[in-house]
Short mmCIF file of C-alpha atoms and ligand atoms in Angstrom, two decimals:
data_model
loop_
_atom_site.label_atom_id
_atom_site.label_comp_id
_atom_site.label_asym_id
_atom_site.label_seq_id
_atom_site.Cartn_x
_atom_site.Cartn_y
_atom_site.Cartn_z
CA UNK A 1 58.91 109.04 128.56
CA UNK A 2 62.66 108.65 128.20
CA UNK A 3 64.54 106.06 130.07
CA UNK A 4 68.29 106.02 129.11
CA UNK A 5 69.84 102.64 130.04
CA UNK A 6 72.67 102.89 127.70
CA UNK A 7 75.14 104.31 130.01
CA UNK A 8 78.02 102.16 129.02
CA UNK A 9 78.03 103.44 125.53
CA UNK A 10 78.02 107.08 126.91
CA UNK A 11 76.50 109.13 129.60
CA UNK A 12 74.46 112.39 129.75
CA UNK A 13 76.79 115.06 130.82
CA UNK A 14 75.92 116.73 134.19
CA UNK A 15 74.34 120.31 134.20
CA UNK A 16 77.36 121.63 136.04
CA UNK A 17 79.72 120.00 133.43
CA UNK A 18 78.03 121.72 130.68
CA UNK A 19 78.01 125.06 132.57
CA UNK A 20 81.85 125.05 133.24
CA UNK A 21 82.48 124.11 129.58
CA UNK A 22 80.38 126.94 128.28
CA UNK A 23 82.21 129.27 130.45
CA UNK A 24 85.64 127.89 129.32
CA UNK A 25 84.56 128.27 125.64
CA UNK A 26 83.61 131.82 126.35
CA UNK A 27 86.39 132.88 128.74
CA UNK A 28 89.28 130.62 128.81
CA UNK A 29 90.12 130.57 125.18
CA UNK A 30 93.74 131.49 125.55
CA UNK A 31 96.39 128.88 124.52
CA UNK A 32 97.61 127.34 127.76
CA UNK A 33 101.26 127.53 126.39
CA UNK A 34 100.88 131.36 125.93
CA UNK A 35 102.70 133.51 128.44
CA UNK A 36 99.94 136.19 128.94
CA UNK A 37 97.20 136.10 131.33
CA UNK A 38 94.76 134.37 129.18
CA UNK A 39 97.04 131.54 128.60
CA UNK A 40 98.09 131.18 132.27
CA UNK A 41 94.30 131.15 133.25
CA UNK A 42 93.81 128.13 130.90
CA UNK A 43 96.74 126.47 132.19
CA UNK A 44 95.77 126.82 135.81
CA UNK A 45 92.41 125.42 135.07
CA UNK A 46 94.00 122.44 133.49
CA UNK A 47 96.22 121.86 136.40
CA UNK A 48 93.19 122.26 138.68
CA UNK A 49 91.48 119.32 136.61
CA UNK A 50 94.74 117.32 136.88
CA UNK A 51 94.83 117.63 140.70
CA UNK A 52 91.13 116.64 140.89
CA UNK A 53 91.67 113.44 139.11
CA UNK A 54 95.02 112.75 140.79
CA UNK A 55 93.44 113.15 144.10
CA UNK A 56 90.42 110.83 143.28
CA UNK A 57 92.81 108.21 142.06
CA UNK A 58 95.27 108.83 144.98
CA UNK A 59 98.24 109.25 142.55
CA UNK A 60 100.41 112.24 141.94
CA UNK A 61 99.37 115.01 139.49
CA UNK A 62 102.45 114.48 137.32
CA UNK A 63 101.39 110.81 136.69
CA UNK A 64 98.32 111.97 134.96
CA UNK A 65 98.16 112.84 131.09
CA UNK A 66 95.00 114.15 129.11
CA UNK A 67 94.24 112.55 125.91
CA UNK A 68 91.33 112.61 123.45
CA UNK A 69 89.80 109.54 125.14
CA UNK A 70 90.39 106.08 126.31
CA UNK A 71 90.94 104.64 122.78
CA UNK A 72 94.00 107.08 122.55
CA UNK A 73 95.02 106.41 126.17
CA UNK A 74 95.01 102.57 125.58
CA UNK A 75 96.89 102.90 122.17
CA UNK A 76 99.53 105.30 123.85
CA UNK A 77 100.01 103.05 126.78
CA UNK A 78 100.52 99.83 124.90
CA UNK A 79 102.62 101.37 122.19
CA UNK A 80 105.05 103.27 124.45
CA UNK A 81 105.40 100.42 126.88
CA UNK A 82 106.22 97.98 124.05
CA UNK A 83 108.55 100.48 122.48
CA UNK A 84 110.47 100.89 125.69
CA UNK A 85 110.82 97.12 126.42
CA UNK A 86 111.25 95.87 122.92
CA UNK A 87 114.78 94.77 123.66
CA UNK A 88 113.71 92.83 126.73
CA UNK A 89 110.93 90.69 125.19
CA UNK A 90 108.17 90.28 122.76
CA UNK A 91 105.49 88.58 124.75
CA UNK A 92 102.21 90.13 125.76
CA UNK A 93 99.38 88.65 128.02
CA UNK A 94 95.91 90.16 127.80
CA UNK A 95 92.43 88.64 127.93
CA UNK A 96 90.14 87.40 125.29
CA UNK A 97 87.35 89.98 126.12
CA UNK A 98 89.16 93.34 125.80
CA UNK A 99 87.73 96.37 124.21
CA UNK A 100 88.73 96.83 120.64
CA UNK A 101 90.90 99.73 121.58
CA UNK A 102 93.24 97.18 123.37
CA UNK A 103 92.58 94.15 121.26
CA UNK A 104 93.13 95.60 117.93
CA UNK A 105 96.44 97.39 119.01
CA UNK A 106 97.87 94.21 120.42
CA UNK A 107 96.66 92.17 117.29
CA UNK A 108 98.61 94.69 115.25
CA UNK A 109 101.83 93.91 117.36
CA UNK A 110 101.07 90.15 116.92
CA UNK A 111 101.15 90.68 113.07
CA UNK A 112 104.52 92.36 113.49
CA UNK A 113 105.99 89.37 115.36
CA UNK A 114 104.96 89.67 118.97
CA UNK A 115 103.61 86.54 120.83
CA UNK A 116 100.37 87.06 122.52
CA UNK A 117 98.56 85.03 125.26
CA UNK A 118 94.73 85.65 125.36
CA UNK A 119 93.57 84.63 128.81
CA UNK A 120 90.22 82.71 128.68
CA UNK A 121 87.24 83.64 130.92
CA UNK A 122 84.87 81.50 132.85
CA UNK A 123 81.05 81.72 132.35
CA UNK A 124 80.97 84.82 134.37
CA UNK A 125 83.52 86.54 132.33
CA UNK A 126 86.43 86.34 134.76
CA UNK A 127 89.89 85.28 134.04
CA UNK A 128 91.72 82.64 135.98
CA UNK A 129 94.81 83.82 137.92
CA UNK A 130 96.32 80.36 137.62
CA UNK A 131 96.29 80.80 133.89
CA UNK A 132 97.82 84.10 134.21
CA UNK A 133 100.57 82.86 136.50
CA UNK A 134 101.44 80.02 134.07
CA UNK A 135 101.45 82.27 131.11
CA UNK A 136 104.18 84.61 132.41
CA UNK A 137 107.47 84.04 130.57
CA UNK A 138 110.94 85.35 130.84
CA UNK A 139 110.12 87.62 127.77
CA UNK A 140 106.66 88.83 128.94
CA UNK A 141 106.91 92.70 128.82
CA UNK A 142 103.31 93.66 128.99
CA UNK A 143 100.07 92.43 130.86
CA UNK A 144 97.11 94.46 129.73
CA UNK A 145 93.80 93.49 131.61
CA UNK A 146 90.61 95.50 131.57
CA UNK A 147 89.17 96.24 135.08
CA UNK A 148 85.45 96.01 134.06
CA UNK A 149 84.18 94.47 130.97
CA UNK A 150 82.14 96.93 128.81
CA UNK A 151 79.56 94.20 127.61
CA UNK A 152 78.90 92.11 130.66
CA UNK A 153 80.42 94.17 133.44
CA UNK A 154 82.67 91.32 134.81
CA UNK A 155 85.23 92.67 137.21
CA UNK A 156 88.90 91.29 136.82
CA UNK A 157 91.01 90.60 140.03
CA UNK A 158 93.65 93.07 138.86
CA UNK A 159 94.51 93.66 142.50
CA UNK A 160 96.31 90.25 142.56
CA UNK A 161 98.13 90.62 139.23
CA UNK A 162 101.24 92.61 140.17
CA UNK A 163 102.01 90.17 142.93
CA UNK A 164 101.74 87.16 140.70
CA UNK A 165 104.06 89.06 138.09
CA UNK A 166 106.46 89.67 140.96
CA UNK A 167 106.44 86.06 142.31
CA UNK A 168 107.39 84.93 138.82
CA UNK A 169 110.33 87.29 138.97
CA UNK A 170 108.96 89.06 136.00
CA UNK A 171 109.30 92.75 135.37
CA UNK A 172 106.24 92.91 133.03
CA UNK A 173 104.39 96.19 133.18
CA UNK A 174 100.71 96.13 134.10
CA UNK A 175 98.33 98.19 132.10
CA UNK A 176 94.65 98.41 132.96
CA UNK A 177 91.79 99.58 130.77
CA UNK A 178 89.91 101.26 133.41
CA UNK A 179 87.11 102.97 131.47
CA UNK A 180 83.99 101.05 132.90
CA UNK A 181 85.55 100.91 136.41
CA UNK A 182 86.54 104.75 136.79
CA UNK A 183 84.04 106.17 139.16
CA UNK A 184 81.91 102.91 139.33
CA UNK A 185 83.96 100.52 141.54
CA UNK A 186 86.84 101.34 144.01
CA UNK A 187 90.24 101.37 142.51
CA UNK A 188 93.61 101.41 144.29
CA UNK A 189 96.02 102.13 141.69
CA UNK A 190 99.14 102.23 143.91
CA UNK A 191 98.12 99.47 146.25
CA UNK A 192 97.53 97.27 143.50
CA UNK A 193 100.67 98.00 141.52
CA UNK A 194 98.90 99.28 138.37
CA UNK A 195 101.56 100.88 136.19
CA UNK A 196 99.19 102.44 133.53
CA UNK A 197 95.48 103.01 133.72
CA UNK A 198 93.23 104.48 131.02
CA UNK A 199 89.98 106.28 131.55
CA UNK A 200 87.39 108.33 129.78
CA UNK A 201 85.24 111.50 130.23
CA UNK A 202 82.01 110.48 128.59
CA UNK A 203 81.35 107.44 130.56
CA UNK A 204 81.23 109.53 133.89
CA UNK A 205 78.80 112.21 132.78
CA UNK A 206 81.60 114.19 131.49
CA UNK A 207 82.33 115.38 127.85
CA UNK A 208 83.21 113.26 124.88
CA UNK A 209 86.76 113.41 123.22
CA UNK A 210 88.60 113.74 126.41
CA UNK A 211 90.18 111.09 128.61
CA UNK A 212 93.36 110.39 130.43
CA UNK A 213 96.17 108.03 131.21
CA UNK A 214 97.81 107.53 134.41
CA UNK A 215 101.43 106.42 134.22
CA UNK A 216 103.68 105.35 137.10
CA UNK A 217 106.39 108.09 137.15
CA UNK A 218 109.11 105.56 137.39
CA UNK A 219 108.26 104.01 134.03
CA UNK A 220 109.76 107.09 132.13
CA UNK A 221 108.13 106.17 128.78
CA UNK A 222 108.88 107.78 125.43
CA UNK A 223 106.06 109.53 123.48
CA UNK A 224 104.07 108.12 120.56
CA UNK A 225 103.04 111.61 119.49
CA UNK A 226 105.56 114.17 119.04
CA UNK A 227 105.06 117.98 118.65
CA UNK A 228 105.11 121.10 121.00
CA UNK A 229 105.78 119.14 124.27
CA UNK A 230 102.40 119.74 125.94
CA UNK A 231 101.76 117.20 128.55
CA UNK A 232 105.33 117.08 129.66
CA UNK A 233 106.37 115.81 126.25
CA UNK A 234 104.32 112.76 126.41
CA UNK A 235 101.25 113.84 124.48
CA UNK A 236 101.95 116.92 122.33
CA UNK A 237 99.03 118.99 120.82
CA UNK A 238 97.29 122.02 122.04
CA UNK A 239 95.06 120.95 124.98
CA UNK A 240 91.39 120.41 124.82
CA UNK A 241 90.77 123.10 127.55
CA UNK A 242 87.02 123.04 127.75
CA UNK A 243 87.06 119.07 127.71
CA UNK A 244 89.64 118.95 130.42
CA UNK A 245 87.68 121.51 132.58
CA UNK A 246 84.46 119.54 132.04
CA UNK A 247 86.35 116.30 132.85
CA UNK A 248 87.59 117.74 136.15
CA UNK A 249 84.17 118.86 137.07
CA UNK A 250 82.69 115.42 136.35
CA UNK A 251 85.42 113.84 138.48
CA UNK A 252 84.82 116.37 141.29
CA UNK A 253 81.06 115.63 141.39
CA UNK A 254 81.50 111.88 140.88
CA UNK A 255 84.09 111.67 143.70
CA UNK A 256 81.73 113.49 146.12
CA UNK A 257 78.78 111.19 145.34
CA UNK A 258 80.66 107.92 144.58
CA UNK A 259 79.33 105.74 147.19
CA UNK A 260 75.94 107.06 147.48
CA UNK A 261 75.34 106.69 143.57
CA UNK A 262 76.92 103.33 143.64
CA UNK A 263 74.63 102.12 146.44
CA UNK A 264 71.63 103.44 144.78
CA UNK A 265 72.56 101.84 141.38
CA UNK A 266 73.43 98.47 143.04
CA UNK A 267 70.07 98.28 144.70
CA UNK A 268 68.55 98.91 141.38
CA UNK A 269 70.38 96.18 139.75
CA UNK A 270 69.44 93.71 142.39
CA UNK A 271 65.69 94.77 142.09
CA UNK A 272 65.92 94.54 138.31
CA UNK A 273 67.45 91.12 138.54
CA UNK A 274 64.79 89.99 140.84
CA UNK A 275 61.97 91.27 138.74
CA UNK A 276 63.58 89.55 135.72
CA UNK A 277 62.63 86.41 137.26
CA UNK A 278 59.22 86.96 135.89
CA UNK A 279 60.31 86.37 132.40
CA UNK A 280 61.14 82.85 131.32
CA UNK A 281 64.05 81.52 129.22
CA UNK A 282 66.56 84.17 130.16
CA UNK A 283 70.25 84.08 131.22
CA UNK A 284 71.67 86.77 133.42
CA UNK A 285 75.07 87.48 132.00
CA UNK A 286 76.29 89.87 134.76
CA UNK A 287 75.67 88.13 138.24
CA UNK A 288 76.03 90.51 141.07
CA UNK A 289 79.09 88.91 142.71
CA UNK A 290 81.18 89.16 139.64
CA UNK A 291 80.18 92.23 137.95
CA UNK A 292 79.92 96.09 138.11
CA UNK A 293 76.70 97.45 139.78
CA UNK A 294 76.21 99.66 136.73
CA UNK A 295 76.06 96.83 134.17
CA UNK A 296 73.30 94.09 133.62
CA UNK A 297 73.69 92.10 130.56
CA UNK A 298 70.76 89.72 129.96
CA UNK A 299 70.05 87.11 127.22
CA UNK A 300 66.44 86.58 126.21
CA UNK A 301 66.28 83.40 124.19
CA UNK A 302 64.09 83.13 121.12
CA UNK A 303 64.37 87.04 120.88
CA UNK A 304 66.79 88.84 118.53
CA UNK A 305 68.50 91.61 120.58
CA UNK A 306 68.21 94.15 117.85
CA UNK A 307 64.43 93.50 117.43
CA UNK A 308 63.82 93.85 121.13
CA UNK A 309 66.05 96.96 121.11
CA UNK A 310 63.78 98.74 118.75
CA UNK A 311 60.53 97.45 120.72
CA UNK A 312 62.07 99.10 123.83
CA UNK A 313 62.89 102.21 121.80
CA UNK A 314 59.37 102.58 120.66
CA UNK A 315 58.42 102.86 124.33
CA UNK A 316 61.21 105.40 125.17
CA UNK A 317 63.70 102.83 126.68
CA UNK A 318 67.35 103.08 125.29
CA UNK A 319 69.44 100.03 125.44
CA UNK A 320 72.37 98.36 123.56
CA UNK A 321 72.76 94.76 122.22
CA UNK A 322 76.44 94.60 122.52
CA UNK A 323 79.12 97.42 122.91
CA UNK A 324 78.36 100.47 120.83
CA UNK A 325 81.77 100.02 119.33
CA UNK A 326 81.05 96.66 117.85
CA UNK A 327 77.25 96.74 117.31
CA UNK A 328 77.57 98.40 113.90
CA UNK A 329 79.43 95.40 112.51
CA UNK A 330 77.55 92.25 111.82
CA UNK A 331 80.04 90.19 113.98
CA UNK A 332 78.51 88.40 117.01
CA UNK A 333 79.80 89.64 120.26
CA UNK A 334 83.20 87.97 121.05
CA UNK A 335 82.74 88.51 124.63
CA UNK A 336 79.48 86.65 124.90
CA UNK A 337 80.95 83.86 122.87
CA UNK A 338 83.95 83.66 125.20
CA UNK A 339 81.54 83.26 128.18
CA UNK A 340 80.44 79.95 126.54
CA UNK A 341 76.91 81.34 125.61
CA UNK A 342 74.77 79.42 123.04
CA UNK A 343 74.03 81.07 119.79
CA UNK A 344 70.46 81.76 121.05
CA UNK A 345 71.82 83.48 124.03
CA UNK A 346 74.37 85.54 122.17
CA UNK A 347 71.64 86.74 119.64
CA UNK A 348 69.25 87.51 122.40
CA UNK A 349 71.53 89.73 124.65
CA UNK A 350 70.66 93.09 125.74
CA UNK A 351 72.87 95.34 127.87
CA UNK A 352 71.12 97.55 130.55
CA UNK A 353 73.60 100.15 131.85
CA UNK A 354 72.40 102.11 134.93
CA UNK A 355 73.08 105.63 136.25
CA UNK A 356 72.38 107.72 139.24
CA UNK A 357 69.46 109.21 137.48
CA UNK A 358 67.53 105.98 137.00
CA UNK A 359 64.67 105.30 139.50
CA UNK A 360 62.77 102.13 140.81
CA UNK A 361 59.77 103.28 138.92
CA UNK A 362 61.89 103.35 135.67
CA UNK A 363 62.68 99.73 136.30
CA UNK A 364 59.29 98.83 136.85
CA UNK A 365 58.23 100.47 133.64
CA UNK A 366 61.14 98.76 131.74
CA UNK A 367 60.07 95.34 133.11
CA UNK A 368 56.57 95.84 132.01
CA UNK A 369 57.64 96.75 128.45
CA UNK A 370 60.17 93.90 128.45
CA UNK A 371 57.44 91.36 129.48
CA UNK A 372 55.02 92.49 126.65
CA UNK A 373 57.74 92.83 124.04
CA UNK A 374 59.44 89.45 124.68
CA UNK A 375 56.07 87.74 124.65
CA UNK A 376 55.08 89.39 121.45
CA UNK A 377 58.32 88.50 119.74
CA UNK A 378 58.11 84.92 120.89
CA UNK A 379 54.71 84.28 119.61
CA UNK A 380 56.36 84.53 116.17
CA UNK A 381 59.77 82.87 116.90
CA UNK A 382 58.53 80.10 119.04
CA UNK A 383 55.54 79.06 116.88
N1 PMP B 403 87.57 100.65 126.72
C1 PMP B 403 86.45 100.47 127.31
C2 PMP B 403 86.20 99.22 128.19
C3 PMP B 403 85.31 101.14 126.78
O1 PMP B 403 84.06 100.67 127.29
C4 PMP B 403 85.52 102.14 125.87
C5 PMP B 403 84.25 103.05 125.39
N2 PMP B 403 83.34 102.21 124.69
C6 PMP B 403 86.79 102.46 125.45
C7 PMP B 403 87.81 101.73 125.91
C8 PMP B 403 87.12 103.59 124.49
O2 PMP B 403 86.85 104.80 125.18
P1 PMP B 403 86.67 106.20 124.27
O3 PMP B 403 85.29 106.06 123.81
O4 PMP B 403 86.91 107.19 125.28
O5 PMP B 403 87.71 106.21 123.24
#
């Protein structure tokens, strides 16, 4: 028995993705910059992938750049935007619950003299648009807000952000870390006025080490990485051809199944939440109205998350306590603390991340194991 409920950390690549990548490694080994047939074939496949992603996001292919993943996309977006507008201002607005690949870059700029506003979130993990509006200053150059939080799944109202920026007569650029939203909730990059959008392959059943960045073509940013001028000079380096082809395949399948898979997963989440009522002293940190259908974060009081994680693992169920990126540290989740959870709730948090492969029977089994494990652990902790 293996029930993989850690899909926010990474996902299992789809069979078709693996097959096109094997094929690419075997046959498309030419350098896409080479002028001979092997090079041109590889280049054509890269452009096919770019078109698939652009079609899915309803943007133009020349606005999509391939990167080594969303950590790089976030770094490139933030650094190149701040570089371009450095003479205009040195104020950044972001949220208090960003992923470290945004948070730590911005902290680094703060150390170099930038001023940063960290928007607070409410108990559902959502920012206040009033706070955003009142934080915009004449020297604000960047607003960076994640679309879906990776720990609790809260969805930020980014669709309203650009209008607020414009109402304030600001020209601040809007960057969105879209990793946990890409392929999971509807995104309208152009309608919402998003200027830069980061995404990653391994969260959508594609390969690891490949991701991308959408940049509005009117922005005309300078590169951070210089070299042989691949990716139209914005991101040099010989392309990860098998990764790009695998990502294109993952996007193609995801875009054909988007609504069906989302509805399936949402029904499972609602069912899971309903059955969790059978366990006492819990807090649902991802209520349905405010969060992604794919993420269900739950605090089990009087239970240590890492202890419960191993109980579940022993029964073939894989989950996370906080995000994979911070779970190796000893620090408590900054996201859960920002939501205003008590220490007991922060310590007892488990993140269940669903996928199209999970069934109702998997949830039933998980609930059974959870009930037994939580009861057993509490016999010691609540004595
Ligand atoms: N942002 C968010 C919200 C994420 O969940 C992740 C992955 N944990 C990243 C950025 C980084 O993506 P990658 O693993 O592709 O570098």
